[in-house]
């Protein structure tokens, strides 16, 4: 991770802290999805957003208007949604949070219902705990031989539990 990304991550913590009361789980899901799409294309259309979140277009429109009032995005003509710089910072944090939790679960060997677990955990983890999880992920990336040891240990434990 370069310094610039690090800076943005920390800014993301601050912004999310300021808006903690204002952002529901569902708002976070929207912002994460919008950010993912805006990374590639710079915008997302309402109908595409609704489809990727499995909601009806009118619900997506309502939510987008709410997030617009918070200054996180622009809702433009022809159903196009773009993020404000503030929205991008929050989105970057939310995507990073998702990836950090996903990597962590993969490291500890979660395969079944991986994404369900990510979605459940990501909304409730605190920035402080998330940061420590990030450090743990980095630790295992830095010392793959320790990860290997952990995997051996885990598999032997799981086999023991199966036999019992
Ligand atoms: Mn997510």
GROMACS .gro file of C-alpha atoms and ligand atoms in nm:
model
  165
    1UNK     CA    1   0.000   0.000   0.000
    2UNK     CA    2   0.146   0.339  -0.089
    3UNK     CA    3   0.126   0.643   0.138
    4UNK     CA    4  -0.145   0.805  -0.068
    5UNK     CA    5  -0.385   0.513  -0.028
    6UNK     CA    6  -0.303   0.497   0.340
    7UNK     CA    7  -0.392   0.864   0.373
    8UNK     CA    8  -0.728   0.807   0.204
    9UNK     CA    9  -0.804   0.509   0.425
   10UNK     CA   10  -0.747   0.715   0.736
   11UNK     CA   11  -0.961   0.996   0.592
   12UNK     CA   12  -1.230   0.735   0.529
   13UNK     CA   13  -1.229   0.640   0.896
   14UNK     CA   14  -1.275   1.004   0.988
   15UNK     CA   15  -1.559   1.064   0.744
   16UNK     CA   16  -1.740   0.748   0.842
   17UNK     CA   17  -1.697   0.853   1.206
   18UNK     CA   18  -1.861   1.189   1.137
   19UNK     CA   19  -2.151   1.029   0.950
   20UNK     CA   20  -2.185   0.723   1.171
   21UNK     CA   21  -2.543   0.805   1.273
   22UNK     CA   22  -2.640   0.902   0.924
   23UNK     CA   23  -2.535   0.585   0.740
   24UNK     CA   24  -2.752   0.275   0.770
   25UNK     CA   25  -2.632  -0.070   0.663
   26UNK     CA   26  -2.833  -0.036   0.348
   27UNK     CA   27  -2.681   0.305   0.269
   28UNK     CA   28  -2.337   0.150   0.313
   29UNK     CA   29  -2.428  -0.129   0.070
   30UNK     CA   30  -2.540   0.129  -0.187
   31UNK     CA   31  -2.229   0.342  -0.147
   32UNK     CA   32  -2.000   0.039  -0.175
   33UNK     CA   33  -2.175  -0.079  -0.492
   34UNK     CA   34  -2.180   0.269  -0.647
   35UNK     CA   35  -1.811   0.313  -0.569
   36UNK     CA   36  -1.722  -0.024  -0.726
   37UNK     CA   37  -1.894   0.078  -1.049
   38UNK     CA   38  -1.764   0.434  -1.051
   39UNK     CA   39  -1.408   0.302  -1.019
   40UNK     CA   40  -1.444   0.137  -1.360
   41UNK     CA   41  -1.680   0.367  -1.543
   42UNK     CA   42  -1.699   0.691  -1.347
   43UNK     CA   43  -2.075   0.654  -1.300
   44UNK     CA   44  -2.355   0.403  -1.260
   45UNK     CA   45  -2.708   0.402  -1.399
   46UNK     CA   46  -3.000   0.367  -1.158
   47UNK     CA   47  -3.135   0.053  -1.325
   48UNK     CA   48  -2.794  -0.117  -1.317
   49UNK     CA   49  -2.755  -0.019  -0.950
   50UNK     CA   50  -3.100  -0.155  -0.864
   51UNK     CA   51  -3.025  -0.480  -1.044
   52UNK     CA   52  -2.688  -0.535  -0.879
   53UNK     CA   53  -2.841  -0.476  -0.534
   54UNK     CA   54  -3.150  -0.684  -0.606
   55UNK     CA   55  -3.392  -0.400  -0.537
   56UNK     CA   56  -3.664  -0.225  -0.737
   57UNK     CA   57  -3.563   0.087  -0.933
   58UNK     CA   58  -3.792   0.320  -0.729
   59UNK     CA   59  -3.624   0.208  -0.403
   60UNK     CA   60  -3.284   0.270  -0.559
   61UNK     CA   61  -3.397   0.615  -0.672
   62UNK     CA   62  -3.520   0.700  -0.323
   63UNK     CA   63  -3.194   0.591  -0.164
   64UNK     CA   64  -2.985   0.777  -0.419
   65UNK     CA   65  -3.181   1.095  -0.343
   66UNK     CA   66  -3.115   1.044   0.030
   67UNK     CA   67  -2.743   0.996  -0.029
   68UNK     CA   68  -2.749   1.300  -0.256
   69UNK     CA   69  -2.888   1.512   0.029
   70UNK     CA   70  -2.595   1.396   0.243
   71UNK     CA   71  -2.361   1.537  -0.021
   72UNK     CA   72  -2.220   1.197  -0.117
   73UNK     CA   73  -2.342   1.177  -0.476
   74UNK     CA   74  -2.504   1.353  -0.769
   75UNK     CA   75  -2.813   1.218  -0.935
   76UNK     CA   76  -2.802   1.341  -1.294
   77UNK     CA   77  -3.042   1.341  -1.584
   78UNK     CA   78  -3.123   1.010  -1.754
   79UNK     CA   79  -3.073   0.816  -1.429
   80UNK     CA   80  -2.696   0.854  -1.403
   81UNK     CA   81  -2.533   0.854  -1.058
   82UNK     CA   82  -2.190   1.005  -0.988
   83UNK     CA   83  -2.005   1.037  -0.657
   84UNK     CA   84  -1.887   1.361  -0.498
   85UNK     CA   85  -1.526   1.367  -0.367
   86UNK     CA   86  -1.671   1.314  -0.017
   87UNK     CA   87  -1.876   1.017  -0.141
   88UNK     CA   88  -1.567   0.871  -0.305
   89UNK     CA   89  -1.378   0.885   0.024
   90UNK     CA   90  -1.656   0.701   0.204
   91UNK     CA   91  -1.688   0.453  -0.086
   92UNK     CA   92  -1.315   0.387  -0.086
   93UNK     CA   93  -1.329   0.313   0.285
   94UNK     CA   94  -1.628   0.081   0.246
   95UNK     CA   95  -1.469  -0.115  -0.040
   96UNK     CA   96  -1.143  -0.144   0.152
   97UNK     CA   97  -1.334  -0.262   0.458
   98UNK     CA   98  -1.510  -0.528   0.250
   99UNK     CA   99  -1.179  -0.650   0.104
  100UNK     CA  100  -1.005  -0.653   0.442
  101UNK     CA  101  -1.279  -0.866   0.601
  102UNK     CA  102  -1.290  -1.095   0.296
  103UNK     CA  103  -0.913  -1.147   0.304
  104UNK     CA  104  -0.922  -1.212   0.676
  105UNK     CA  105  -1.193  -1.477   0.643
  106UNK     CA  106  -1.000  -1.644   0.359
  107UNK     CA  107  -0.685  -1.646   0.574
  108UNK     CA  108  -0.860  -1.823   0.860
  109UNK     CA  109  -1.000  -2.076   0.613
  110UNK     CA  110  -1.363  -1.970   0.563
  111UNK     CA  111  -1.488  -2.099   0.228
  112UNK     CA  112  -1.856  -2.171   0.282
  113UNK     CA  113  -2.082  -1.865   0.280
  114UNK     CA  114  -1.776  -1.642   0.246
  115UNK     CA  115  -1.963  -1.341   0.107
  116UNK     CA  116  -2.259  -1.382   0.342
  117UNK     CA  117  -2.013  -1.362   0.631
  118UNK     CA  118  -1.838  -1.057   0.485
  119UNK     CA  119  -2.172  -0.878   0.448
  120UNK     CA  120  -2.270  -0.962   0.807
  121UNK     CA  121  -1.940  -0.857   0.964
  122UNK     CA  122  -1.850  -0.548   0.760
  123UNK     CA  123  -2.134  -0.330   0.889
  124UNK     CA  124  -2.062  -0.388   1.255
  125UNK     CA  125  -1.683  -0.393   1.280
  126UNK     CA  126  -1.531  -0.079   1.436
  127UNK     CA  127  -1.253   0.111   1.254
  128UNK     CA  128  -1.012   0.023   1.538
  129UNK     CA  129  -1.077  -0.352   1.511
  130UNK     CA  130  -1.070  -0.333   1.131
  131UNK     CA  131  -0.729  -0.172   1.141
  132UNK     CA  132  -0.596  -0.455   1.359
  133UNK     CA  133  -0.745  -0.713   1.120
  134UNK     CA  134  -0.565  -0.535   0.837
  135UNK     CA  135  -0.238  -0.564   1.029
  136UNK     CA  136  -0.300  -0.936   1.087
  137UNK     CA  137  -0.363  -0.986   0.712
  138UNK     CA  138  -0.036  -0.806   0.639
  139UNK     CA  139   0.143  -1.021   0.897
  140UNK     CA  140   0.034  -1.342   0.722
  141UNK     CA  141   0.127  -1.198   0.383
  142UNK     CA  142   0.472  -1.110   0.517
  143UNK     CA  143   0.527  -1.451   0.680
  144UNK     CA  144   0.368  -1.715   0.453
  145UNK     CA  145   0.549  -1.990   0.646
  146UNK     CA  146   0.350  -1.895   0.957
  147UNK     CA  147   0.028  -1.900   0.756
  148UNK     CA  148   0.122  -2.249   0.639
  149UNK     CA  149   0.175  -2.357   1.002
  150UNK     CA  150  -0.161  -2.211   1.096
  151UNK     CA  151  -0.330  -2.397   0.808
  152UNK     CA  152  -0.176  -2.728   0.914
  153UNK     CA  153  -0.291  -2.664   1.270
  154UNK     CA  154  -0.642  -2.567   1.162
  155UNK     CA  155  -0.685  -2.870   0.937
  156UNK     CA  156  -0.566  -3.108   1.210
  157UNK     CA  157  -0.809  -2.946   1.457
  158UNK     CA  158  -1.096  -2.971   1.210
  159UNK     CA  159  -1.016  -3.338   1.151
  160UNK     CA  160  -1.007  -3.400   1.527
  161UNK     CA  161  -1.348  -3.237   1.562
  162UNK     CA  162  -1.485  -3.456   1.282
  163UNK     CA  163  -1.364  -3.774   1.455
  164UNK     CA  164  -1.503  -3.672   1.794
  165LIG    MN1  165  -1.987  -0.541   0.101
   0.00000   0.00000   0.00000
